[in-house]
Amino acid sequence: MNDSKHPGARLEKVSKFYETAAQRVVALEEMSWEVSAGEAVALMGPSGCGKSTVLNLLGGMDRPSGGAVWAGGENVATMTERQLENYRLRRVGFVFQFFNLIPSLSALENLELPMLMAGTGADERRGRAESLLDSVGLKAKGFKRPEELSGGEQQRVAVCLALVNDPPIILADEPTGNLDSANAKIITKILIDLASERGKTVIVASHDPKVVEIFPRVCHMRDGVIERVS
């Protein structure tokens, strides 16, 4: 089922429980929340409040215990495993705290790999990878491996990696957690600009108030629900 009226991201009374031998852990409880297409939003809250669970559900990496998860006009919660694989490859981009770059590949090769998986031709792969690196000031370092780049440079490559297949939705989980304050501001601005300049729906989870203070909308989470919006 497609919901073209809501091309951004939306949770409808979503719950997520984790069962253990001793207890049921409630990560989200009937949470309803919406992010418009082309909007940049920060999810803020302490560890364990449910931020990462929201991203995992929107990214198709986990399934809800109840409710509907809409992303890019599609109900992620009802997708088959094959549909989820295609969704994760083409419809959503991930940026993590740990850069998730393959150490043995250059920056360019890291960017080209998901495009190869998507069936993009060689010339287009190289051209798009070079253009993305140029957009974050790293065109001259495309042939360097991750170990030859600084932490801030690696995270800029990781942002480019999330964009290679031009997904409408970008999800970032603590993307500045391993960066100093100067690089954290650079990465945060890049993510916000993806919404304002390229129309991406950008959702960033963080517990750092210095990072989220520049977002136009901040949603504060606690105990599996949105507590307030600022």
PDB file of C-alpha atoms in Angstrom:
ATOM      1  CA  MET A   1       0.000   0.000   0.000  1.00  0.00           C
ATOM      2  CA  ASN A   2       1.209   3.497  -0.893  1.00  0.00           C
ATOM      3  CA  ASP A   3       0.399   6.707   0.980  1.00  0.00           C
ATOM      4  CA  SER A   4       1.487   9.435  -1.429  1.00  0.00           C
ATOM      5  CA  LYS A   5      -0.104  12.146   0.732  1.00  0.00           C
ATOM      6  CA  HIS A   6       2.617  11.568   3.329  1.00  0.00           C
ATOM      7  CA  PRO A   7       5.909  11.254   1.422  1.00  0.00           C
ATOM      8  CA  GLY A   8       8.025  12.121   4.478  1.00  0.00           C
ATOM      9  CA  ALA A   9       8.048   9.877   7.558  1.00  0.00           C
ATOM     10  CA  ARG A  10       5.220   9.014   9.898  1.00  0.00           C
ATOM     11  CA  LEU A  11       4.548   6.687  12.810  1.00  0.00           C
ATOM     12  CA  GLU A  12       0.935   5.754  13.591  1.00  0.00           C
ATOM     13  CA  LYS A  13       0.443   4.416  17.124  1.00  0.00           C
ATOM     14  CA  VAL A  14       3.673   2.449  16.885  1.00  0.00           C
ATOM     15  CA  SER A  15       4.740   0.182  19.719  1.00  0.00           C
ATOM     16  CA  LYS A  16       7.926  -1.837  19.991  1.00  0.00           C
ATOM     17  CA  PHE A  17       8.492  -4.466  22.653  1.00  0.00           C
ATOM     18  CA  TYR A  18      11.525  -6.648  23.267  1.00  0.00           C
ATOM     19  CA  GLU A  19      10.811  -9.895  25.070  1.00  0.00           C
ATOM     20  CA  THR A  20      13.376 -11.452  27.366  1.00  0.00           C
ATOM     21  CA  ALA A  21      13.116 -14.501  29.586  1.00  0.00           C
ATOM     22  CA  ALA A  22      12.533 -12.276  32.593  1.00  0.00           C
ATOM     23  CA  GLN A  23      10.525  -9.322  31.275  1.00  0.00           C
ATOM     24  CA  ARG A  24       9.073  -7.322  28.435  1.00  0.00           C
ATOM     25  CA  VAL A  25      11.083  -4.207  27.594  1.00  0.00           C
ATOM     26  CA  VAL A  26       9.014  -1.367  26.130  1.00  0.00           C
ATOM     27  CA  ALA A  27      11.016   0.706  23.633  1.00  0.00           C
ATOM     28  CA  LEU A  28       8.063   2.597  22.094  1.00  0.00           C
ATOM     29  CA  GLU A  29       4.445   2.717  23.243  1.00  0.00           C
ATOM     30  CA  GLU A  30       1.752   3.804  20.760  1.00  0.00           C
ATOM     31  CA  MET A  31       3.933   6.615  19.467  1.00  0.00           C
ATOM     32  CA  SER A  32       2.489   8.818  16.719  1.00  0.00           C
ATOM     33  CA  TRP A  33       4.829  11.282  15.008  1.00  0.00           C
ATOM     34  CA  GLU A  34       5.307  12.876  11.605  1.00  0.00           C
ATOM     35  CA  VAL A  35       8.130  14.529   9.675  1.00  0.00           C
ATOM     36  CA  SER A  36       7.299  16.313   6.427  1.00  0.00           C
ATOM     37  CA  ALA A  37       9.180  15.701   3.203  1.00  0.00           C
ATOM     38  CA  GLY A  38      12.128  18.079   2.967  1.00  0.00           C
ATOM     39  CA  GLU A  39      12.219  18.721   6.723  1.00  0.00           C
ATOM     40  CA  ALA A  40      15.249  18.377   9.017  1.00  0.00           C
ATOM     41  CA  VAL A  41      14.356  17.195  12.515  1.00  0.00           C
ATOM     42  CA  ALA A  42      16.447  16.259  15.532  1.00  0.00           C
ATOM     43  CA  LEU A  43      15.347  13.552  17.952  1.00  0.00           C
ATOM     44  CA  MET A  44      16.881  14.296  21.328  1.00  0.00           C
ATOM     45  CA  GLY A  45      16.836  12.352  24.554  1.00  0.00           C
ATOM     46  CA  PRO A  46      18.855  10.184  26.949  1.00  0.00           C
ATOM     47  CA  SER A  47      20.178   6.760  26.020  1.00  0.00           C
ATOM     48  CA  GLY A  48      17.410   4.173  26.008  1.00  0.00           C
ATOM     49  CA  CYS A  49      14.592   6.647  25.345  1.00  0.00           C
ATOM     50  CA  GLY A  50      13.712   5.110  21.957  1.00  0.00           C
ATOM     51  CA  LYS A  51      15.554   7.357  19.475  1.00  0.00           C
ATOM     52  CA  SER A  52      17.480   4.555  17.776  1.00  0.00           C
ATOM     53  CA  THR A  53      14.376   2.360  17.739  1.00  0.00           C
ATOM     54  CA  VAL A  54      12.535   5.033  15.736  1.00  0.00           C
ATOM     55  CA  LEU A  55      15.377   5.172  13.204  1.00  0.00           C
ATOM     56  CA  ASN A  56      15.604   1.381  12.974  1.00  0.00           C
ATOM     57  CA  LEU A  57      11.878   1.135  12.245  1.00  0.00           C
ATOM     58  CA  LEU A  58      11.913   3.917   9.643  1.00  0.00           C
ATOM     59  CA  GLY A  59      15.022   2.397   8.079  1.00  0.00           C
ATOM     60  CA  GLY A  60      13.479  -1.039   7.729  1.00  0.00           C
ATOM     61  CA  MET A  61      16.042  -2.631  10.033  1.00  0.00           C
ATOM     62  CA  ASP A  62      13.407  -3.669  12.571  1.00  0.00           C
ATOM     63  CA  ARG A  63       9.668  -4.262  12.600  1.00  0.00           C
ATOM     64  CA  PRO A  64       7.134  -2.728  15.001  1.00  0.00           C
ATOM     65  CA  SER A  65       5.179  -4.788  17.499  1.00  0.00           C
ATOM     66  CA  GLY A  66       2.127  -2.766  16.513  1.00  0.00           C
ATOM     67  CA  GLY A  67       1.119   0.240  14.432  1.00  0.00           C
ATOM     68  CA  ALA A  68       2.121   1.532  10.991  1.00  0.00           C
ATOM     69  CA  VAL A  69       5.488   2.919   9.890  1.00  0.00           C
ATOM     70  CA  TRP A  70       5.292   5.147   6.798  1.00  0.00           C
ATOM     71  CA  ALA A  71       8.419   6.337   5.011  1.00  0.00           C
ATOM     72  CA  GLY A  72       8.550   7.944   1.587  1.00  0.00           C
ATOM     73  CA  GLY A  73       4.871   7.113   1.088  1.00  0.00           C
ATOM     74  CA  GLU A  74       5.332   3.394   1.763  1.00  0.00           C
ATOM     75  CA  ASN A  75       4.320   1.270   4.747  1.00  0.00           C
ATOM     76  CA  VAL A  76       7.656  -0.200   5.786  1.00  0.00           C
ATOM     77  CA  ALA A  77       6.019  -2.415   8.406  1.00  0.00           C
ATOM     78  CA  THR A  78       4.240  -4.541   5.793  1.00  0.00           C
ATOM     79  CA  MET A  79       7.149  -5.020   3.372  1.00  0.00           C
ATOM     80  CA  THR A  80       8.540  -8.454   2.602  1.00  0.00           C
ATOM     81  CA  GLU A  81      12.218  -9.130   3.276  1.00  0.00           C
ATOM     82  CA  ARG A  82      13.053  -8.690  -0.413  1.00  0.00           C
ATOM     83  CA  GLN A  83      11.155  -5.389  -0.512  1.00  0.00           C
ATOM     84  CA  LEU A  84      13.017  -4.238   2.594  1.00  0.00           C
ATOM     85  CA  GLU A  85      16.370  -5.009   0.959  1.00  0.00           C
ATOM     86  CA  ASN A  86      15.461  -2.837  -2.022  1.00  0.00           C
ATOM     87  CA  TYR A  87      14.050  -0.140   0.265  1.00  0.00           C
ATOM     88  CA  ARG A  88      17.268   0.038   2.313  1.00  0.00           C
ATOM     89  CA  LEU A  89      19.373   0.164  -0.852  1.00  0.00           C
ATOM     90  CA  ARG A  90      17.409   2.806  -2.756  1.00  0.00           C
ATOM     91  CA  ARG A  91      14.938   4.659  -0.555  1.00  0.00           C
ATOM     92  CA  VAL A  92      16.781   5.424   2.661  1.00  0.00           C
ATOM     93  CA  GLY A  93      20.327   6.505   3.532  1.00  0.00           C
ATOM     94  CA  PHE A  94      22.016   5.813   6.877  1.00  0.00           C
ATOM     95  CA  VAL A  95      24.685   7.792   8.722  1.00  0.00           C
ATOM     96  CA  PHE A  96      26.045   6.223  11.900  1.00  0.00           C
ATOM     97  CA  GLN A  97      28.312   7.239  14.781  1.00  0.00           C
ATOM     98  CA  PHE A  98      30.862   4.703  13.529  1.00  0.00           C
ATOM     99  CA  PHE A  99      31.595   5.579   9.949  1.00  0.00           C
ATOM    100  CA  ASN A 100      30.889   2.128   8.421  1.00  0.00           C
ATOM    101  CA  LEU A 101      33.488   2.533   5.697  1.00  0.00           C
ATOM    102  CA  ILE A 102      35.314  -0.518   4.303  1.00  0.00           C
ATOM    103  CA  PRO A 103      38.975  -0.077   5.364  1.00  0.00           C
ATOM    104  CA  SER A 104      40.508  -1.692   2.284  1.00  0.00           C
ATOM    105  CA  LEU A 105      38.630   0.547  -0.182  1.00  0.00           C
ATOM    106  CA  SER A 106      39.318   4.164  -1.086  1.00  0.00           C
ATOM    107  CA  ALA A 107      36.721   6.854  -0.423  1.00  0.00           C
ATOM    108  CA  LEU A 108      35.643   6.685  -4.069  1.00  0.00           C
ATOM    109  CA  GLU A 109      35.396   2.893  -4.002  1.00  0.00           C
ATOM    110  CA  ASN A 110      33.340   2.996  -0.799  1.00  0.00           C
ATOM    111  CA  LEU A 111      30.865   5.313  -2.521  1.00  0.00           C
ATOM    112  CA  GLU A 112      30.764   3.276  -5.728  1.00  0.00           C
ATOM    113  CA  LEU A 113      29.938  -0.035  -4.032  1.00  0.00           C
ATOM    114  CA  PRO A 114      26.226   0.639  -3.223  1.00  0.00           C
ATOM    115  CA  MET A 115      25.755   2.042  -6.721  1.00  0.00           C
ATOM    116  CA  LEU A 116      27.258  -1.150  -8.162  1.00  0.00           C
ATOM    117  CA  MET A 117      24.745  -3.139  -6.087  1.00  0.00           C
ATOM    118  CA  ALA A 118      21.961  -0.959  -7.512  1.00  0.00           C
ATOM    119  CA  GLY A 119      23.084  -1.656 -11.086  1.00  0.00           C
ATOM    120  CA  THR A 120      24.525   1.784 -11.881  1.00  0.00           C
ATOM    121  CA  GLY A 121      27.006   1.900 -14.784  1.00  0.00           C
ATOM    122  CA  ALA A 122      30.731   2.439 -14.169  1.00  0.00           C
ATOM    123  CA  ASP A 123      30.990   5.943 -15.625  1.00  0.00           C
ATOM    124  CA  GLU A 124      27.938   7.163 -13.730  1.00  0.00           C
ATOM    125  CA  ARG A 125      29.210   5.587 -10.502  1.00  0.00           C
ATOM    126  CA  ARG A 126      32.549   7.363 -10.716  1.00  0.00           C
ATOM    127  CA  GLY A 127      31.013  10.685 -11.765  1.00  0.00           C
ATOM    128  CA  ARG A 128      28.428  10.657  -8.990  1.00  0.00           C
ATOM    129  CA  ALA A 129      31.000   9.629  -6.366  1.00  0.00           C
ATOM    130  CA  GLU A 130      33.383  12.408  -7.410  1.00  0.00           C
ATOM    131  CA  SER A 131      30.558  14.967  -7.406  1.00  0.00           C
ATOM    132  CA  LEU A 132      29.469  13.984  -3.900  1.00  0.00           C
ATOM    133  CA  LEU A 133      33.003  14.158  -2.527  1.00  0.00           C
ATOM    134  CA  ASP A 134      33.422  17.542  -4.183  1.00  0.00           C
ATOM    135  CA  SER A 135      30.239  18.769  -2.483  1.00  0.00           C
ATOM    136  CA  VAL A 136      31.797  18.149   0.955  1.00  0.00           C
ATOM    137  CA  GLY A 137      35.267  19.423   0.042  1.00  0.00           C
ATOM    138  CA  LEU A 138      36.942  16.036  -0.376  1.00  0.00           C
ATOM    139  CA  LYS A 139      37.334  15.605  -4.135  1.00  0.00           C
ATOM    140  CA  ALA A 140      41.128  15.661  -3.831  1.00  0.00           C
ATOM    141  CA  LYS A 141      41.057  12.819  -1.284  1.00  0.00           C
ATOM    142  CA  GLY A 142      38.940  10.339  -3.211  1.00  0.00           C
ATOM    143  CA  PHE A 143      41.750   7.803  -3.588  1.00  0.00           C
ATOM    144  CA  LYS A 144      42.636   7.770   0.102  1.00  0.00           C
ATOM    145  CA  ARG A 145      41.546   4.886   2.326  1.00  0.00           C
ATOM    146  CA  PRO A 146      39.626   5.622   5.542  1.00  0.00           C
ATOM    147  CA  GLU A 147      42.726   5.263   7.737  1.00  0.00           C
ATOM    148  CA  GLU A 148      44.328   8.094   5.754  1.00  0.00           C
ATOM    149  CA  LEU A 149      41.456  10.466   6.526  1.00  0.00           C
ATOM    150  CA  SER A 150      40.636  12.344   9.726  1.00  0.00           C
ATOM    151  CA  GLY A 151      37.527  11.478  11.715  1.00  0.00           C
ATOM    152  CA  GLY A 152      35.690  14.495  10.336  1.00  0.00           C
ATOM    153  CA  GLU A 153      36.666  13.573   6.788  1.00  0.00           C
ATOM    154  CA  GLN A 154      35.544   9.983   7.287  1.00  0.00           C
ATOM    155  CA  GLN A 155      32.168  11.169   8.508  1.00  0.00           C
ATOM    156  CA  ARG A 156      31.795  13.443   5.483  1.00  0.00           C
ATOM    157  CA  VAL A 157      32.473  10.414   3.277  1.00  0.00           C
ATOM    158  CA  ALA A 158      29.876   8.511   5.318  1.00  0.00           C
ATOM    159  CA  VAL A 159      27.295  11.239   4.612  1.00  0.00           C
ATOM    160  CA  CYS A 160      28.127  10.947   0.903  1.00  0.00           C
ATOM    161  CA  LEU A 161      27.703   7.178   1.206  1.00  0.00           C
ATOM    162  CA  ALA A 162      24.159   7.714   2.459  1.00  0.00           C
ATOM    163  CA  LEU A 163      23.424   9.807  -0.638  1.00  0.00           C
ATOM    164  CA  VAL A 164      24.894   7.734  -3.461  1.00  0.00           C
ATOM    165  CA  ASN A 165      21.580   6.192  -4.575  1.00  0.00           C
ATOM    166  CA  ASP A 166      19.735   9.500  -4.071  1.00  0.00           C
ATOM    167  CA  PRO A 167      17.295   8.305  -1.368  1.00  0.00           C
ATOM    168  CA  PRO A 168      14.522  10.667  -0.241  1.00  0.00           C
ATOM    169  CA  ILE A 169      15.100   9.901   3.454  1.00  0.00           C
ATOM    170  CA  ILE A 170      18.326  10.281   5.466  1.00  0.00           C
ATOM    171  CA  LEU A 171      18.562   8.775   8.959  1.00  0.00           C
ATOM    172  CA  ALA A 172      21.524   9.656  11.179  1.00  0.00           C
ATOM    173  CA  ASP A 173      22.120   7.982  14.551  1.00  0.00           C
ATOM    174  CA  GLU A 174      24.537   9.959  16.756  1.00  0.00           C
ATOM    175  CA  PRO A 175      26.505  11.014  13.644  1.00  0.00           C
ATOM    176  CA  THR A 176      28.755  13.386  15.595  1.00  0.00           C
ATOM    177  CA  GLY A 177      29.421  11.108  18.563  1.00  0.00           C
ATOM    178  CA  ASN A 178      33.069  10.498  17.612  1.00  0.00           C
ATOM    179  CA  LEU A 179      33.851  14.034  16.426  1.00  0.00           C
ATOM    180  CA  ASP A 180      35.211  17.169  18.057  1.00  0.00           C
ATOM    181  CA  SER A 181      32.904  20.194  18.325  1.00  0.00           C
ATOM    182  CA  ALA A 182      34.189  21.885  15.158  1.00  0.00           C
ATOM    183  CA  ASN A 183      33.639  18.818  12.967  1.00  0.00           C
ATOM    184  CA  ALA A 184      30.339  18.108  14.704  1.00  0.00           C
ATOM    185  CA  LYS A 185      29.044  21.512  13.578  1.00  0.00           C
ATOM    186  CA  ILE A 186      30.250  20.886  10.011  1.00  0.00           C
ATOM    187  CA  ILE A 187      28.474  17.522   9.791  1.00  0.00           C
ATOM    188  CA  THR A 188      25.315  18.906  11.402  1.00  0.00           C
ATOM    189  CA  LYS A 189      25.153  21.762   8.894  1.00  0.00           C
ATOM    190  CA  ILE A 190      25.673  19.360   5.980  1.00  0.00           C
ATOM    191  CA  LEU A 191      22.744  17.252   7.194  1.00  0.00           C
ATOM    192  CA  ILE A 192      20.451  20.265   7.641  1.00  0.00           C
ATOM    193  CA  ASP A 193      21.399  21.566   4.191  1.00  0.00           C
ATOM    194  CA  LEU A 194      20.364  18.237   2.669  1.00  0.00           C
ATOM    195  CA  ALA A 195      16.794  19.090   3.652  1.00  0.00           C
ATOM    196  CA  SER A 196      16.787  22.784   2.755  1.00  0.00           C
ATOM    197  CA  GLU A 197      18.790  22.528  -0.477  1.00  0.00           C
ATOM    198  CA  ARG A 198      18.068  19.019  -1.771  1.00  0.00           C
ATOM    199  CA  GLY A 199      14.622  18.308  -0.373  1.00  0.00           C
ATOM    200  CA  LYS A 200      15.657  15.279   1.673  1.00  0.00           C
ATOM    201  CA  THR A 201      13.738  14.234   4.773  1.00  0.00           C
ATOM    202  CA  VAL A 202      16.470  14.247   7.418  1.00  0.00           C
ATOM    203  CA  ILE A 203      16.071  12.749  10.901  1.00  0.00           C
ATOM    204  CA  VAL A 204      19.023  12.921  13.289  1.00  0.00           C
ATOM    205  CA  ALA A 205      19.085  11.202  16.690  1.00  0.00           C
ATOM    206  CA  SER A 206      21.420  12.747  19.251  1.00  0.00           C
ATOM    207  CA  HIS A 207      21.788  13.403  22.953  1.00  0.00           C
ATOM    208  CA  ASP A 208      24.143  16.373  22.443  1.00  0.00           C
ATOM    209  CA  PRO A 209      22.317  19.719  22.907  1.00  0.00           C
ATOM    210  CA  LYS A 210      25.094  21.611  21.108  1.00  0.00           C
ATOM    211  CA  VAL A 211      24.453  19.551  17.986  1.00  0.00           C
ATOM    212  CA  VAL A 212      20.676  19.781  17.894  1.00  0.00           C
ATOM    213  CA  GLU A 213      20.319  23.439  18.879  1.00  0.00           C
ATOM    214  CA  ILE A 214      20.674  24.568  15.247  1.00  0.00           C
ATOM    215  CA  PHE A 215      17.902  22.296  13.956  1.00  0.00           C
ATOM    216  CA  PRO A 216      14.684  24.098  13.006  1.00  0.00           C
ATOM    217  CA  ARG A 217      12.671  21.461  14.880  1.00  0.00           C
ATOM    218  CA  VAL A 218      13.732  19.392  17.873  1.00  0.00           C
ATOM    219  CA  CYS A 219      11.601  16.575  19.283  1.00  0.00           C
ATOM    220  CA  HIS A 220      12.475  15.517  22.822  1.00  0.00           C
ATOM    221  CA  MET A 221      11.927  11.845  23.643  1.00  0.00           C
ATOM    222  CA  ARG A 222      11.593  10.099  26.973  1.00  0.00           C
ATOM    223  CA  ASP A 223      10.418   6.596  27.822  1.00  0.00           C
ATOM    224  CA  GLY A 224       9.358   5.707  24.295  1.00  0.00           C
ATOM    225  CA  VAL A 225       7.247   8.754  23.450  1.00  0.00           C
ATOM    226  CA  ILE A 226       7.690  12.323  22.237  1.00  0.00           C
ATOM    227  CA  GLU A 227       7.678  14.395  25.403  1.00  0.00           C
ATOM    228  CA  ARG A 228       7.819  17.874  23.844  1.00  0.00           C
ATOM    229  CA  VAL A 229       8.762  19.754  20.685  1.00  0.00           C
ATOM    230  CA  SER A 230      10.916  22.883  20.524  1.00  0.00           C
TER     231      SER A 230
END
